[in-house]
Amino acid sequence: MDKKQSDHHDLKKDHDGTNRHDEMVSDISEILFSEDRLQKKITELGGAISKDYYGKNPLMIGVLRGVLFFMADLLRAVTIPLEVDFLAVSSYSPESRNQGLVRMEKDLEIPMQGRHVVFIEDVIDTGLTLNYILGNLRTRQPVSLEVCVLFNKPAKRLIDIPLKYKGFDLPDQFVVGYGLDFREKYRNLPFVGLLKPQILHVNGIK
Ligand code: IMP
Ligand code: MG
């Protein structure tokens, strides 16, 4: 291939999406969920929510920032009218996080009272954070409050939380991509994968 041809070839690869995110992809050891597989599941979840909440104008709530990617795709797969709102929380310290204590950094703007609410989360691990947030939301008297989670990690669950809509079960491994970060990086990968051990070990998880 001469130079001109090879340049053209590289451009085409980028355009096709087969060669994107190179700098981040080189840190990934294995892709667990391809973009295609994620989107197929999200279409299914969106279909189920559209059917269950028909005529109910549900309020869809997410916690910033990781859920942004999942929520944007999920809500476009929901075909009924809905409203969207966000919370932001932060841990006081690693110890308080272990007790499920979080500080509300940004509250909801739309009142929940009398509404059908779907709480959307990217990943549930111990369940402590989610349990705290759901406890807080229940005091606001929604008519119903259900959870839709893309990834469930059952291995370390400390609190049993009913998950009405669930994407995939994950093994007890640290994953990145599609909203999930390692030190704020990798959220914008369109797939979900494992980081190479040397990346995790040099920096230490969480
Ligand atoms: P937990 O359910 O209270 O233990 O906390 C879940 C939170 O931990 C999620 O909202 C993520 O921010 C983070 N988390 C758990 N597992 C992973 C993972 O595999 N990759 C990236 N973040 C994770
Ligand atoms: Mg995180």
Tab-separated table of C-alpha atoms and ligand atoms in Angstrom:
chain	number	residue	atom	x	y	z
A	1	MET	CA	0.000	0.000	0.000
A	2	ASP	CA	1.424	3.441	-0.848
A	3	LYS	CA	1.227	6.302	1.653
A	4	LYS	CA	-1.871	7.861	0.143
A	5	GLN	CA	-3.748	4.607	0.236
A	6	SER	CA	-2.727	3.870	3.799
A	7	ASP	CA	-3.855	7.324	5.006
A	8	HIS	CA	-7.168	6.728	3.373
A	9	HIS	CA	-7.394	3.336	5.017
A	10	ASP	CA	-6.758	4.791	8.499
A	11	LEU	CA	-9.370	7.505	8.011
A	12	LYS	CA	-11.881	4.928	6.944
A	13	LYS	CA	-11.198	2.850	10.024
A	14	ASP	CA	-11.860	5.858	12.260
A	15	HIS	CA	-15.004	6.680	10.376
A	16	ASP	CA	-16.242	3.106	10.745
A	17	GLY	CA	-15.644	3.285	14.476
A	18	THR	CA	-13.323	0.299	14.484
A	19	ASN	CA	-10.240	2.155	15.572
A	20	ARG	CA	-11.493	4.780	18.014
A	21	HIS	CA	-10.472	5.668	21.571
A	22	ASP	CA	-7.028	4.164	20.949
A	23	GLU	CA	-5.350	5.811	23.903
A	24	MET	CA	-7.890	4.350	26.344
A	25	VAL	CA	-8.374	1.041	24.527
A	26	SER	CA	-4.688	0.229	25.038
A	27	ASP	CA	-5.361	0.072	28.827
A	28	ILE	CA	-8.154	-2.515	28.397
A	29	SER	CA	-7.354	-6.218	28.762
A	30	GLU	CA	-10.762	-7.588	27.758
A	31	ILE	CA	-14.033	-6.237	26.407
A	32	LEU	CA	-16.884	-7.764	28.424
A	33	PHE	CA	-19.849	-5.977	26.823
A	34	SER	CA	-19.629	-4.612	23.300
A	35	GLU	CA	-21.415	-1.447	22.269
A	36	ASP	CA	-23.860	-3.538	20.274
A	37	ARG	CA	-24.695	-5.846	23.157
A	38	LEU	CA	-25.213	-2.902	25.534
A	39	GLN	CA	-27.519	-1.135	23.095
A	40	LYS	CA	-29.615	-4.251	22.455
A	41	LYS	CA	-30.207	-4.716	26.183
A	42	ILE	CA	-31.008	-1.023	26.623
A	43	THR	CA	-33.605	-1.212	23.860
A	44	GLU	CA	-35.245	-4.114	25.739
A	45	LEU	CA	-35.222	-2.221	29.047
A	46	GLY	CA	-36.670	0.872	27.364
A	47	GLY	CA	-39.431	-1.243	25.843
A	48	ALA	CA	-40.360	-2.752	29.215
A	49	ILE	CA	-40.458	0.671	30.899
A	50	SER	CA	-42.593	2.112	28.069
A	51	LYS	CA	-45.143	-0.695	28.545
A	52	ASP	CA	-45.213	-0.603	32.361
A	53	TYR	CA	-45.489	3.178	32.667
A	54	TYR	CA	-47.867	3.873	29.808
A	55	GLY	CA	-50.093	6.840	30.761
A	56	LYS	CA	-48.145	7.457	33.997
A	57	ASN	CA	-45.719	10.204	32.926
A	58	PRO	CA	-42.892	8.724	35.037
A	59	LEU	CA	-40.150	10.802	36.627
A	60	MET	CA	-36.768	9.319	35.746
A	61	ILE	CA	-34.037	10.121	38.246
A	62	GLY	CA	-30.293	9.528	37.953
A	63	VAL	CA	-27.267	10.249	40.086
A	64	LEU	CA	-24.503	12.194	38.381
A	65	ARG	CA	-22.067	11.511	36.840
A	66	GLY	CA	-21.648	7.868	35.778
A	67	VAL	CA	-25.288	7.260	34.866
A	68	LEU	CA	-25.294	9.966	32.205
A	69	PHE	CA	-24.364	7.624	29.341
A	70	PHE	CA	-26.789	4.826	30.227
A	71	MET	CA	-29.583	7.272	30.976
A	72	ALA	CA	-29.228	9.134	27.683
A	73	ASP	CA	-29.515	5.897	25.694
A	74	LEU	CA	-32.186	4.322	27.910
A	75	LEU	CA	-34.504	7.323	27.853
A	76	ARG	CA	-34.322	7.506	24.066
A	77	ALA	CA	-35.430	3.865	24.011
A	78	VAL	CA	-38.480	4.771	26.151
A	79	THR	CA	-41.293	5.779	23.845
A	80	ILE	CA	-43.784	7.357	26.276
A	81	PRO	CA	-43.725	10.896	27.730
A	82	LEU	CA	-41.525	11.220	30.812
A	83	GLU	CA	-39.635	13.762	32.893
A	84	VAL	CA	-35.955	13.724	33.865
A	85	ASP	CA	-34.172	14.938	36.974
A	86	PHE	CA	-30.756	14.467	38.591
A	87	LEU	CA	-29.184	14.176	42.000
A	88	ALA	CA	-25.521	14.570	42.840
A	89	VAL	CA	-23.960	13.012	45.913
A	90	SER	CA	-20.486	12.673	47.337
A	91	SER	CA	-18.969	10.584	50.112
A	92	TYR	CA	-17.734	12.364	53.218
A	93	SER	CA	-14.784	9.956	53.385
A	94	PRO	CA	-13.980	6.377	52.352
A	95	GLU	CA	-15.077	5.214	55.826
A	96	SER	CA	-18.441	6.968	55.651
A	97	ARG	CA	-18.945	5.553	52.172
A	98	ASN	CA	-18.543	2.099	53.668
A	99	GLN	CA	-21.435	2.902	55.969
A	100	GLY	CA	-23.510	4.174	53.074
A	101	LEU	CA	-23.363	7.774	54.311
A	102	VAL	CA	-23.370	10.267	51.468
A	103	ARG	CA	-23.851	14.010	51.268
A	104	MET	CA	-26.441	15.398	48.856
A	105	GLU	CA	-24.566	17.867	46.647
A	106	LYS	CA	-27.446	18.650	44.307
A	107	ASP	CA	-31.072	17.929	45.071
A	108	LEU	CA	-33.910	17.201	42.641
A	109	GLU	CA	-35.683	20.101	41.043
A	110	ILE	CA	-38.980	18.365	40.220
A	111	PRO	CA	-41.162	17.422	43.243
A	112	MET	CA	-41.587	13.641	43.629
A	113	GLN	CA	-44.793	13.660	45.637
A	114	GLY	CA	-47.585	11.808	43.855
A	115	ARG	CA	-45.281	10.729	41.004
A	116	HIS	CA	-44.279	7.349	39.600
A	117	VAL	CA	-40.507	7.410	39.941
A	118	VAL	CA	-37.874	5.229	38.265
A	119	PHE	CA	-34.432	5.483	39.790
A	120	ILE	CA	-31.722	4.768	37.213
A	121	GLU	CA	-28.267	3.561	38.204
A	122	ASP	CA	-25.262	2.376	36.218
A	123	VAL	CA	-23.858	-0.167	38.684
A	124	ILE	CA	-24.818	-1.548	42.079
A	125	ASP	CA	-22.063	-3.131	44.111
A	126	THR	CA	-22.570	-3.269	47.897
A	127	GLY	CA	-25.879	-1.421	47.528
A	128	LEU	CA	-25.019	0.951	50.394
A	129	THR	CA	-25.082	4.152	48.342
A	130	LEU	CA	-28.303	3.217	46.579
A	131	ASN	CA	-29.956	2.168	49.844
A	132	TYR	CA	-29.184	5.527	51.411
A	133	ILE	CA	-30.520	7.460	48.410
A	134	LEU	CA	-33.694	5.362	48.130
A	135	GLY	CA	-34.362	5.861	51.853
A	136	ASN	CA	-34.123	9.605	51.343
A	137	LEU	CA	-36.380	9.541	48.243
A	138	ARG	CA	-39.075	7.421	49.929
A	139	THR	CA	-39.701	10.152	52.505
A	140	ARG	CA	-40.867	12.383	49.634
A	141	GLN	CA	-43.985	10.289	49.076
A	142	PRO	CA	-43.798	9.128	45.478
A	143	VAL	CA	-46.699	6.888	44.379
A	144	SER	CA	-44.140	4.291	43.327
A	145	LEU	CA	-40.350	4.034	43.341
A	146	GLU	CA	-38.569	1.364	41.291
A	147	VAL	CA	-34.944	0.802	40.302
A	148	CYS	CA	-33.472	0.282	36.842
A	149	VAL	CA	-29.812	-0.748	36.873
A	150	LEU	CA	-27.547	-1.612	33.971
A	151	PHE	CA	-24.972	-3.631	35.918
A	152	ASN	CA	-25.566	-5.661	39.047
A	153	LYS	CA	-22.632	-7.027	41.038
A	154	PRO	CA	-24.251	-9.536	43.388
A	155	ALA	CA	-21.022	-10.816	44.999
A	156	LYS	CA	-20.492	-7.951	47.448
A	157	ARG	CA	-24.124	-6.995	48.047
A	158	LEU	CA	-24.693	-6.042	51.697
A	159	ILE	CA	-28.267	-4.804	51.388
A	160	ASP	CA	-30.992	-6.503	49.421
A	161	ILE	CA	-32.620	-4.003	47.066
A	162	PRO	CA	-35.376	-5.094	44.649
A	163	LEU	CA	-34.273	-4.323	41.083
A	164	LYS	CA	-37.311	-4.091	38.821
A	165	TYR	CA	-35.216	-3.599	35.669
A	166	LYS	CA	-31.776	-5.096	35.375
A	167	GLY	CA	-29.336	-5.211	32.448
A	168	PHE	CA	-26.533	-7.639	33.262
A	169	ASP	CA	-24.990	-9.400	36.227
A	170	LEU	CA	-21.274	-8.740	36.579
A	171	PRO	CA	-18.636	-10.838	38.290
A	172	ASP	CA	-16.819	-9.217	41.210
A	173	GLN	CA	-14.329	-7.421	38.983
A	174	PHE	CA	-13.646	-3.743	38.472
A	175	VAL	CA	-14.906	-2.643	35.064
A	176	VAL	CA	-14.701	0.634	33.131
A	177	GLY	CA	-16.428	2.266	30.204
A	178	TYR	CA	-19.933	3.378	29.299
A	179	GLY	CA	-20.042	5.755	32.276
A	180	LEU	CA	-17.951	3.685	34.677
A	181	ASP	CA	-14.669	5.290	35.605
A	182	PHE	CA	-11.322	4.544	37.151
A	183	ARG	CA	-10.248	7.863	38.721
A	184	GLU	CA	-12.650	9.723	36.385
A	185	LYS	CA	-11.109	8.203	33.243
A	186	TYR	CA	-12.637	5.799	30.666
A	187	ARG	CA	-16.269	6.932	31.130
A	188	ASN	CA	-16.575	7.755	27.423
A	189	LEU	CA	-15.629	4.333	26.100
A	190	PRO	CA	-18.684	2.987	24.253
A	191	PHE	CA	-18.154	-0.548	25.623
A	192	VAL	CA	-17.432	-2.033	29.056
A	193	GLY	CA	-14.202	-3.853	29.785
A	194	LEU	CA	-11.534	-4.879	32.262
A	195	LEU	CA	-8.456	-2.762	32.850
A	196	LYS	CA	-5.052	-4.336	32.482
A	197	PRO	CA	-3.780	-5.380	35.919
A	198	GLN	CA	-0.768	-3.072	35.719
A	199	ILE	CA	-3.084	-0.048	35.317
A	200	LEU	CA	-5.087	-0.953	38.427
A	201	HIS	CA	-2.096	-2.014	40.489
A	202	VAL	CA	0.049	1.035	39.830
A	203	ASN	CA	-2.723	3.315	41.053
A	204	GLY	CA	-4.807	1.100	43.361
A	205	ILE	CA	-8.598	0.749	43.002
A	206	LYS	CA	-10.812	3.597	44.391
B	1	IMP	P1	-22.079	0.671	46.195
B	1	IMP	O1	-23.196	-0.080	45.542
B	1	IMP	O2	-22.524	1.597	47.312
B	1	IMP	O3	-20.961	-0.230	46.642
B	1	IMP	O4	-21.396	1.691	45.198
B	1	IMP	C1	-21.537	1.620	43.840
B	1	IMP	C2	-20.672	2.698	43.237
B	1	IMP	O5	-19.310	2.240	43.193
B	1	IMP	C3	-21.066	2.956	41.793
B	1	IMP	O6	-21.985	4.017	41.704
B	1	IMP	C4	-19.737	3.253	41.134
B	1	IMP	O7	-19.429	4.631	41.232
B	1	IMP	C5	-18.724	2.483	41.934
B	1	IMP	N1	-18.400	1.183	41.302
B	1	IMP	C6	-18.723	-0.070	41.744
B	1	IMP	N2	-18.217	-1.020	40.940
B	1	IMP	C7	-17.559	-0.373	39.947
B	1	IMP	C8	-16.810	-0.829	38.789
B	1	IMP	O8	-16.637	-2.021	38.505
B	1	IMP	N3	-16.281	0.150	38.016
B	1	IMP	C9	-16.427	1.487	38.280
B	1	IMP	N4	-17.111	1.951	39.352
B	1	IMP	C10	-17.670	1.031	40.181
B	2	MG	MG	-16.932	6.105	40.353
